[in-house]
Amino acid sequence: MTSMHDDSVQETIPLPGDDSQKKTQRKHTLGEMLGLFALSFSYGFLYNSIIILVIPSEVQRLSPHKQSVWVSLIMGGGAISQLASPVIGAWSDRTNKRVSILFYGTFLAILGIIGFIIVRIINSMWVLLLSNLVTMIGLAIIYSMLCVLLNDCILPEQVGAGSGALAILGTIGSGCGYGMFAAGIPLVYTYTCYILSCLACLGVSLLFIPSNLDAMLSHAAEQLQSKTSSTSTDSTQGGQLSLSQLFLSAVSLPSPSRYPDFSFACFGRLLFNSGLAAQVYMAYYFRDVLKASDPTKMVSMVAVMSLVGCTLAALPAGFLSDRVGKKPVIYVGISICVSAILSFLVLESIETLLLLGVYYGIGNIAYLSVDYAVGVAALPRAETEEGTAPIDAAKDLGIFSMSASLGSVMGQVLYGAVLDIYSNDMGGATSYSSAGFAVVFSLAALFFTLSGLSVRWIKCVR
């Protein structure tokens, strides 16, 4: 598809036969970055509202008992989907077909949402699990490709701003999802909006992806292969792989001893998302501890206020990280997240909870706005004629993406088990005690803290 910016792109992304500078990266304006990463809006629109609002509310509707266990099981099924990130990444590294893969991911996400509509008709918990699995596979593919576009198209000195653009689009999308729940819009209409947003945002992203990107990536891969055959993270770089070889290549992790920065980046991301996973059970906290009459609506209101904080801080945090360094921004974000999650244990009035949502959102986005910039900087690299280049960018960014999902599921399963220990069956329905939530929020604060400590050991960023 023809890019809106063919003239400028052709000057900086020449065809393979051109002898001029052969780079897929160029300087982007903020508007161009927002257009390039438009699908991040639909990702946030679907992902956050599904795991925080749709799944808990549907589980509560379909099963009055063992709700935390069912939520953990469904989220665990979603974790399997995250294997798609490195597998699709490995495939993308060898085929260099970023656009086609974006199409496949969007199609799967839409197919999964259709499954959610079917759940409203047949009331099946197992169809809910399958629909969530398919949707999460699609979203994992979409986000994996968006993040590799950050590496493909954005100059190193703009990676912080690009990461911020990714974050703010996801934040605004999340806000729209939460806002629809806060407004009481029926789920069927929300699902329809999910589908329309995927189609619209895919169209916008396609307008801003350079039309000759795949050709240039193929040419760059041939150059890299000829110079790095002895240093590649797998021996089949650039070749035709069978399905089993592709899977084995995808799950082959870069050596922690050889690439410690990448290992610490993945571990820190896993821990941070383990902390974030506590918010999945926030609706039950508002229902059972704060005795809210409409806990889903209350969670939506706090989430919307959190996203106000995210929106205010996303781009400033990204631009600031390009100037003062990534680590100071991350440390501030971690400190805010720890203090905010513990404050939920002592604050009860809706006014203070809404303000706490803004505060928590600022800390959350301070981390997330530079998260992928750290991941891109820490990618395993090899020497080329023009310096260093990532060896398996899409695959390794897929592993980086999967670390977040594994952290989320690890936290969700752990928190679900903790709450089940502190559960009570009263009046034919399950409820959870304040002691259980005190343990959950304390564990989340611990994970946030350990995440910040792991970033300290990453040497490639300041």
PDB file of N, CA and C in Angstrom, residues 337-387:
ATOM      1  N   CYS A 337       4.324   3.911  41.773  1.00  0.00           N
ATOM      2  CA  CYS A 337       3.486   2.704  41.722  1.00  0.00           C
ATOM      3  C   CYS A 337       3.454   1.996  43.072  1.00  0.00           C
ATOM      4  N   VAL A 338       4.605   1.898  43.738  1.00  0.00           N
ATOM      5  CA  VAL A 338       4.657   1.236  45.049  1.00  0.00           C
ATOM      6  C   VAL A 338       3.798   1.981  46.062  1.00  0.00           C
ATOM      7  N   SER A 339       3.967   3.295  46.139  1.00  0.00           N
ATOM      8  CA  SER A 339       3.192   4.072  47.117  1.00  0.00           C
ATOM      9  C   SER A 339       1.703   4.062  46.781  1.00  0.00           C
ATOM     10  N   ALA A 340       1.366   4.046  45.490  1.00  0.00           N
ATOM     11  CA  ALA A 340      -0.042   4.078  45.099  1.00  0.00           C
ATOM     12  C   ALA A 340      -0.748   2.767  45.416  1.00  0.00           C
ATOM     13  N   ILE A 341      -0.114   1.636  45.097  1.00  0.00           N
ATOM     14  CA  ILE A 341      -0.794   0.349  45.311  1.00  0.00           C
ATOM     15  C   ILE A 341      -1.019   0.090  46.789  1.00  0.00           C
ATOM     16  N   LEU A 342      -0.088   0.544  47.639  1.00  0.00           N
ATOM     17  CA  LEU A 342      -0.270   0.373  49.082  1.00  0.00           C
ATOM     18  C   LEU A 342      -1.320   1.339  49.628  1.00  0.00           C
ATOM     19  N   SER A 343      -1.478   2.481  48.977  1.00  0.00           N
ATOM     20  CA  SER A 343      -2.470   3.466  49.439  1.00  0.00           C
ATOM     21  C   SER A 343      -3.894   2.968  49.247  1.00  0.00           C
ATOM     22  N   PHE A 344      -4.105   2.038  48.314  1.00  0.00           N
ATOM     23  CA  PHE A 344      -5.449   1.488  48.136  1.00  0.00           C
ATOM     24  C   PHE A 344      -5.943   0.789  49.402  1.00  0.00           C
ATOM     25  N   LEU A 345      -5.011   0.355  50.256  1.00  0.00           N
ATOM     26  CA  LEU A 345      -5.397  -0.349  51.479  1.00  0.00           C
ATOM     27  C   LEU A 345      -5.956   0.578  52.548  1.00  0.00           C
ATOM     28  N   VAL A 346      -5.671   1.870  52.459  1.00  0.00           N
ATOM     29  CA  VAL A 346      -6.069   2.795  53.534  1.00  0.00           C
ATOM     30  C   VAL A 346      -7.057   3.862  53.077  1.00  0.00           C
ATOM     31  N   LEU A 347      -7.211   4.053  51.773  1.00  0.00           N
ATOM     32  CA  LEU A 347      -8.140   5.079  51.278  1.00  0.00           C
ATOM     33  C   LEU A 347      -9.464   4.434  50.887  1.00  0.00           C
ATOM     34  N   GLU A 348     -10.562   5.110  51.227  1.00  0.00           N
ATOM     35  CA  GLU A 348     -11.878   4.514  50.972  1.00  0.00           C
ATOM     36  C   GLU A 348     -12.838   5.434  50.222  1.00  0.00           C
ATOM     37  N   SER A 349     -12.731   6.750  50.416  1.00  0.00           N
ATOM     38  CA  SER A 349     -13.701   7.638  49.775  1.00  0.00           C
ATOM     39  C   SER A 349     -13.475   7.679  48.267  1.00  0.00           C
ATOM     40  N   ILE A 350     -14.534   7.831  47.513  1.00  0.00           N
ATOM     41  CA  ILE A 350     -14.440   7.814  46.064  1.00  0.00           C
ATOM     42  C   ILE A 350     -13.590   8.968  45.550  1.00  0.00           C
ATOM     43  N   GLU A 351     -13.658  10.129  46.233  1.00  0.00           N
ATOM     44  CA  GLU A 351     -12.878  11.287  45.789  1.00  0.00           C
ATOM     45  C   GLU A 351     -11.378  11.010  45.878  1.00  0.00           C
ATOM     46  N   THR A 352     -10.947  10.460  47.019  1.00  0.00           N
ATOM     47  CA  THR A 352      -9.520  10.176  47.179  1.00  0.00           C
ATOM     48  C   THR A 352      -9.069   9.042  46.262  1.00  0.00           C
ATOM     49  N   LEU A 353      -9.939   8.083  46.019  1.00  0.00           N
ATOM     50  CA  LEU A 353      -9.593   6.989  45.120  1.00  0.00           C
ATOM     51  C   LEU A 353      -9.428   7.484  43.682  1.00  0.00           C
ATOM     52  N   LEU A 354     -10.248   8.439  43.299  1.00  0.00           N
ATOM     53  CA  LEU A 354     -10.109   9.001  41.954  1.00  0.00           C
ATOM     54  C   LEU A 354      -8.796   9.762  41.820  1.00  0.00           C
ATOM     55  N   LEU A 355      -8.435  10.533  42.836  1.00  0.00           N
ATOM     56  CA  LEU A 355      -7.149  11.239  42.817  1.00  0.00           C
ATOM     57  C   LEU A 355      -5.989  10.252  42.839  1.00  0.00           C
ATOM     58  N   LEU A 356      -6.155   9.168  43.606  1.00  0.00           N
ATOM     59  CA  LEU A 356      -5.126   8.138  43.649  1.00  0.00           C
ATOM     60  C   LEU A 356      -4.964   7.489  42.275  1.00  0.00           C
ATOM     61  N   GLY A 357      -6.073   7.370  41.549  1.00  0.00           N
ATOM     62  CA  GLY A 357      -6.000   6.829  40.197  1.00  0.00           C
ATOM     63  C   GLY A 357      -5.118   7.671  39.295  1.00  0.00           C
ATOM     64  N   VAL A 358      -5.237   9.008  39.397  1.00  0.00           N
ATOM     65  CA  VAL A 358      -4.394   9.902  38.598  1.00  0.00           C
ATOM     66  C   VAL A 358      -2.925   9.712  38.968  1.00  0.00           C
ATOM     67  N   TYR A 359      -2.669   9.666  40.263  1.00  0.00           N
ATOM     68  CA  TYR A 359      -1.295   9.501  40.762  1.00  0.00           C
ATOM     69  C   TYR A 359      -0.701   8.177  40.277  1.00  0.00           C
ATOM     70  N   TYR A 360      -1.462   7.107  40.410  1.00  0.00           N
ATOM     71  CA  TYR A 360      -1.007   5.785  39.971  1.00  0.00           C
ATOM     72  C   TYR A 360      -0.748   5.773  38.467  1.00  0.00           C
ATOM     73  N   GLY A 361      -1.607   6.446  37.713  1.00  0.00           N
ATOM     74  CA  GLY A 361      -1.439   6.499  36.262  1.00  0.00           C
ATOM     75  C   GLY A 361      -0.144   7.177  35.855  1.00  0.00           C
ATOM     76  N   ILE A 362       0.236   8.222  36.564  1.00  0.00           N
ATOM     77  CA  ILE A 362       1.497   8.917  36.260  1.00  0.00           C
ATOM     78  C   ILE A 362       2.684   7.982  36.467  1.00  0.00           C
ATOM     79  N   GLY A 363       2.674   7.238  37.578  1.00  0.00           N
ATOM     80  CA  GLY A 363       3.762   6.302  37.831  1.00  0.00           C
ATOM     81  C   GLY A 363       3.798   5.169  36.832  1.00  0.00           C
ATOM     82  N   ASN A 364       2.625   4.659  36.509  1.00  0.00           N
ATOM     83  CA  ASN A 364       2.517   3.554  35.562  1.00  0.00           C
ATOM     84  C   ASN A 364       3.083   3.947  34.203  1.00  0.00           C
ATOM     85  N   ILE A 365       2.660   5.092  33.704  1.00  0.00           N
ATOM     86  CA  ILE A 365       3.090   5.500  32.362  1.00  0.00           C
ATOM     87  C   ILE A 365       4.546   5.950  32.356  1.00  0.00           C
ATOM     88  N   ALA A 366       5.058   6.437  33.479  1.00  0.00           N
ATOM     89  CA  ALA A 366       6.474   6.808  33.534  1.00  0.00           C
ATOM     90  C   ALA A 366       7.348   5.598  33.234  1.00  0.00           C
ATOM     91  N   TYR A 367       6.924   4.443  33.725  1.00  0.00           N
ATOM     92  CA  TYR A 367       7.646   3.201  33.413  1.00  0.00           C
ATOM     93  C   TYR A 367       7.362   2.747  31.979  1.00  0.00           C
ATOM     94  N   LEU A 368       6.080   2.658  31.634  1.00  0.00           N
ATOM     95  CA  LEU A 368       5.700   2.085  30.344  1.00  0.00           C
ATOM     96  C   LEU A 368       6.142   2.934  29.161  1.00  0.00           C
ATOM     97  N   SER A 369       6.269   4.250  29.357  1.00  0.00           N
ATOM     98  CA  SER A 369       6.635   5.114  28.240  1.00  0.00           C
ATOM     99  C   SER A 369       8.077   4.917  27.801  1.00  0.00           C
ATOM    100  N   VAL A 370       8.918   4.382  28.681  1.00  0.00           N
ATOM    101  CA  VAL A 370      10.307   4.116  28.297  1.00  0.00           C
ATOM    102  C   VAL A 370      10.636   2.628  28.289  1.00  0.00           C
ATOM    103  N   ASP A 371       9.638   1.831  28.619  1.00  0.00           N
ATOM    104  CA  ASP A 371       9.821   0.385  28.712  1.00  0.00           C
ATOM    105  C   ASP A 371      10.407  -0.200  27.431  1.00  0.00           C
ATOM    106  N   TYR A 372       9.759   0.072  26.312  1.00  0.00           N
ATOM    107  CA  TYR A 372      10.224  -0.513  25.056  1.00  0.00           C
ATOM    108  C   TYR A 372      11.488   0.149  24.542  1.00  0.00           C
ATOM    109  N   ALA A 373      11.710   1.393  24.920  1.00  0.00           N
ATOM    110  CA  ALA A 373      12.980   2.030  24.556  1.00  0.00           C
ATOM    111  C   ALA A 373      14.141   1.276  25.203  1.00  0.00           C
ATOM    112  N   VAL A 374      13.957   0.840  26.446  1.00  0.00           N
ATOM    113  CA  VAL A 374      14.976   0.042  27.125  1.00  0.00           C
ATOM    114  C   VAL A 374      15.133  -1.301  26.424  1.00  0.00           C
ATOM    115  N   GLY A 375      14.010  -1.926  26.054  1.00  0.00           N
ATOM    116  CA  GLY A 375      14.077  -3.211  25.369  1.00  0.00           C
ATOM    117  C   GLY A 375      14.820  -3.131  24.048  1.00  0.00           C
ATOM    118  N   VAL A 376      14.551  -2.084  23.269  1.00  0.00           N
ATOM    119  CA  VAL A 376      15.233  -1.903  21.982  1.00  0.00           C
ATOM    120  C   VAL A 376      16.729  -1.671  22.198  1.00  0.00           C
ATOM    121  N   ALA A 377      17.081  -0.851  23.194  1.00  0.00           N
ATOM    122  CA  ALA A 377      18.494  -0.569  23.468  1.00  0.00           C
ATOM    123  C   ALA A 377      19.243  -1.818  23.915  1.00  0.00           C
ATOM    124  N   ALA A 378      18.538  -2.735  24.599  1.00  0.00           N
ATOM    125  CA  ALA A 378      19.187  -3.921  25.158  1.00  0.00           C
ATOM    126  C   ALA A 378      19.189  -5.110  24.201  1.00  0.00           C
ATOM    127  N   LEU A 379      18.639  -4.969  23.003  1.00  0.00           N
ATOM    128  CA  LEU A 379      18.596  -6.086  22.061  1.00  0.00           C
ATOM    129  C   LEU A 379      19.988  -6.651  21.794  1.00  0.00           C
ATOM    130  N   PRO A 380      20.123  -7.979  21.720  1.00  0.00           N
ATOM    131  CA  PRO A 380      21.395  -8.574  21.304  1.00  0.00           C
ATOM    132  C   PRO A 380      21.792  -8.057  19.923  1.00  0.00           C
ATOM    133  N   ARG A 381      23.043  -7.612  19.796  1.00  0.00           N
ATOM    134  CA  ARG A 381      23.494  -6.975  18.563  1.00  0.00           C
ATOM    135  C   ARG A 381      24.781  -7.618  18.059  1.00  0.00           C
ATOM    136  N   ALA A 382      25.032  -7.406  16.767  1.00  0.00           N
ATOM    137  CA  ALA A 382      26.250  -7.894  16.136  1.00  0.00           C
ATOM    138  C   ALA A 382      26.891  -6.754  15.357  1.00  0.00           C
ATOM    139  N   GLU A 383      28.197  -6.842  15.140  1.00  0.00           N
ATOM    140  CA  GLU A 383      28.925  -5.816  14.407  1.00  0.00           C
ATOM    141  C   GLU A 383      28.632  -5.897  12.909  1.00  0.00           C
ATOM    142  N   THR A 384      28.429  -4.727  12.283  1.00  0.00           N
ATOM    143  CA  THR A 384      28.274  -4.635  10.833  1.00  0.00           C
ATOM    144  C   THR A 384      29.195  -3.531  10.332  1.00  0.00           C
ATOM    145  N   GLU A 385      29.180  -3.288   9.015  1.00  0.00           N
ATOM    146  CA  GLU A 385      30.016  -2.230   8.441  1.00  0.00           C
ATOM    147  C   GLU A 385      29.630  -0.869   8.975  1.00  0.00           C
ATOM    148  N   GLU A 386      28.349  -0.703   9.343  1.00  0.00           N
ATOM    149  CA  GLU A 386      27.846   0.593   9.770  1.00  0.00           C
ATOM    150  C   GLU A 386      27.710   0.699  11.281  1.00  0.00           C
ATOM    151  N   GLY A 387      28.329  -0.247  12.021  1.00  0.00           N
ATOM    152  CA  GLY A 387      28.230  -0.228  13.471  1.00  0.00           C
ATOM    153  C   GLY A 387      27.662  -1.532  13.981  1.00  0.00           C
TER     154      GLY A 387
END
